[in-house]
Amino acid sequence: MFYTIPTERPHTPLLDTVIVPSDLRQLSLAELDQLVDELRHFLLYTVGQTGGHFGAGLGVVELTVALHYCFDTPDDHLIWDVGHQTYPHKILTGRREQMGSLRRKDGLAPFPSRDESPFDTFGVGHSSTSISAGLGMALAKKAQGNPSKTVAVIGDGAMTAGMAFEALNHAGSLDADMLVILNDNAMSISENVGGLASYFARILSSRFYLNVRQGGKKILSHLPSAQNFARKTEEHMKGMVVPGTLFDELGLNYIGPIDGHDLRALVSALTNIKDQRGPQFLHLVTQKGKGFEPAEAAPIGTHSMSKIETTPVGRNEKLPSYSNIFGQWVCDKAQADARLMAITPAMREGSDLVAFSERFADRYFDVAIAEQHAVTLAAGLACEGMKPVVAIYSTFLQRAYDQLVHDIAIQNLDVLFAIDRAGLLEDGPTHSGVFDYSFLRCIPNIVLMAPSDESELKAMLEFGYDHSGPACVRYPRGAITGEGSETPIEIELGRGTIRRSGSEIAILVFGSMLTTGRTVAEQLNATLVDMRFVKPLDEALIKHLASQHDFVVTLEENAIQGGAGSAVNESLARTGYRGLVLNLGIPDEFIQPEKPAEMIKAAGLDATSILQQILDHQAAFDN
């Protein structure tokens, strides 16, 4: 058991000999126990240096070792769901000494990446994709006559998404050879490990049982009535001691639950299962944060961590985050209006709904990783006169786009979307929220607002809540600017505001880029405009600015293609504007993981880069 994060690289003599998994397979079972301890120690050290997810990784150390020990990776394919738990996998697959570059420019990706390693067979970031991808790979191998194995590892949280069950349902109807491993770290079922359940799991995973089961199927295939009787008998036996009947009904052979930290049991089960034909389902029970006492005690709070600062850093009093502002607002509003219902897809802590969930438990709904359900649930509540507020990250709202269009917008329902984590995030392309302006502004009936500071956030949440129809408030991660007004702000539908008057150049800013825009505007003596609304756009203000300025610049932390700048272009085209136009935003590429400030710079959205692009654009036309 470890109690602190090591600040110096630990002594790992056995781990140092494992460059790739084929080295791992040369070790004895006794040596694997030592390797597990060293791997867990090294993982703690690494995350202390870089920050990142580590609770999930600690929980699958034994599983990761067992998988690479029993399967011939990378020829056998391992598909990891979400990717939070793949740091041990990266360490064992040739990237141990690169772990210090995690989330840094030209460094390792925080999630599996096909471009990074042949051992990363599928790129992930969002949850619940592993079974679908694994099934596709298994079917392709079957068509090609490729005998290699396919294993999909999915967590119990990811199993709450409908996509996982869609894939299971399909897998069970096919004869594809694949293994699905459920990594179950929910405390509520831990008592199922032990006693009769553990004994029965050992029986179900034994080579004798699996061979008899497989042979019996062939014999009984010619006797349908006997086959049905045998199947029902087996299901009822399993149902008495294990929760696997559901998966058997879907057509997968359920085995488990097995203690996911018992290395020898894992190796035995995987060795026996891997040569079985058809879809198999292995249920493991693990402990998130295993081996690190603080993480075992608080698995939610230690889901991820920031890197350890080895030298004191002088800081002013910490400002609240945009999420904190939302969390306070939603509690205050719920106190004043009993119709308010808050919904989140497993983002309670991140969206700062902890206080709300405690104070208004009967009006709080965490639907787990089920974004589609979250949006349509809100639609149903709105149909009956309630006022649902959906707290969701920008990147995850992408997963519920059809429901947003079909169930909310077409019916013009009163739903407020608090869209958090907008803009570039250091987890990289899978988590950066840089497409929402583009995919939201094209939907009829949607109101889309972008606050530039905490005062506007509060005012826009209030306005969106009172608005009749779907409204979205899109805000970034991190601390507020501290520049908000102390007096309440009046928000008028589709109206921006001029923050600074200048000459020749007008800089139209959407949302979080206002502070940067002000720096640039002051250097250019440009007019600075806080647009506030992406939809409806303040076309009257744009027309006025176009008549007074020869150069219009738009600035947003969203994809340039189809974004807020594109909306301004459309408006200018309608008025016949003939001046210069420059749209600045996220370029047509996926910005790779880095420190947030460096990602902004890579996108050309820091003040220095913006200023230079404006001057270059102006010079190109002057010449």
Short mmCIF file of C-alpha atoms in Angstrom, two decimals, residues 35 49 106 145 221 234 255 277 325 338 341 343 348 415 435 444 461 478 507 544 563 574 594 621-622:
data_model
loop_
_atom_site.label_atom_id
_atom_site.label_comp_id
_atom_site.label_asym_id
_atom_site.label_seq_id
_atom_site.Cartn_x
_atom_site.Cartn_y
_atom_site.Cartn_z
CA LEU A 35 6.13 -6.29 -11.39
CA GLN A 49 5.21 14.69 -12.39
CA ASP A 106 5.09 16.38 -29.09
CA GLY A 145 -9.14 -15.51 -41.90
CA SER A 221 -27.46 -28.16 -32.00
CA GLU A 234 -27.60 -23.27 -17.11
CA ILE A 255 -18.14 -15.54 -16.60
CA ARG A 277 -15.24 -19.54 -29.88
CA ILE A 325 -20.51 30.54 -10.69
CA ALA A 338 -39.57 24.88 -7.47
CA MET A 341 -34.75 20.37 -12.35
CA ILE A 343 -29.69 17.06 -15.11
CA ARG A 348 -21.69 16.28 -11.00
CA VAL A 415 -34.65 23.79 -21.71
CA PHE A 435 -17.29 22.89 -32.37
CA PRO A 444 -33.73 26.75 -35.66
CA LEU A 461 -28.07 31.97 -17.18
CA GLY A 478 -11.01 27.55 -15.36
CA ILE A 507 -12.72 43.47 -33.39
CA HIS A 544 -23.40 49.89 -37.93
CA GLY A 563 -18.41 29.29 -36.38
CA ARG A 574 -26.17 40.59 -46.91
CA GLU A 594 -0.46 20.80 -24.24
CA PHE A 621 -4.29 44.16 -49.14
CA ASP A 622 -2.50 47.49 -48.83
#
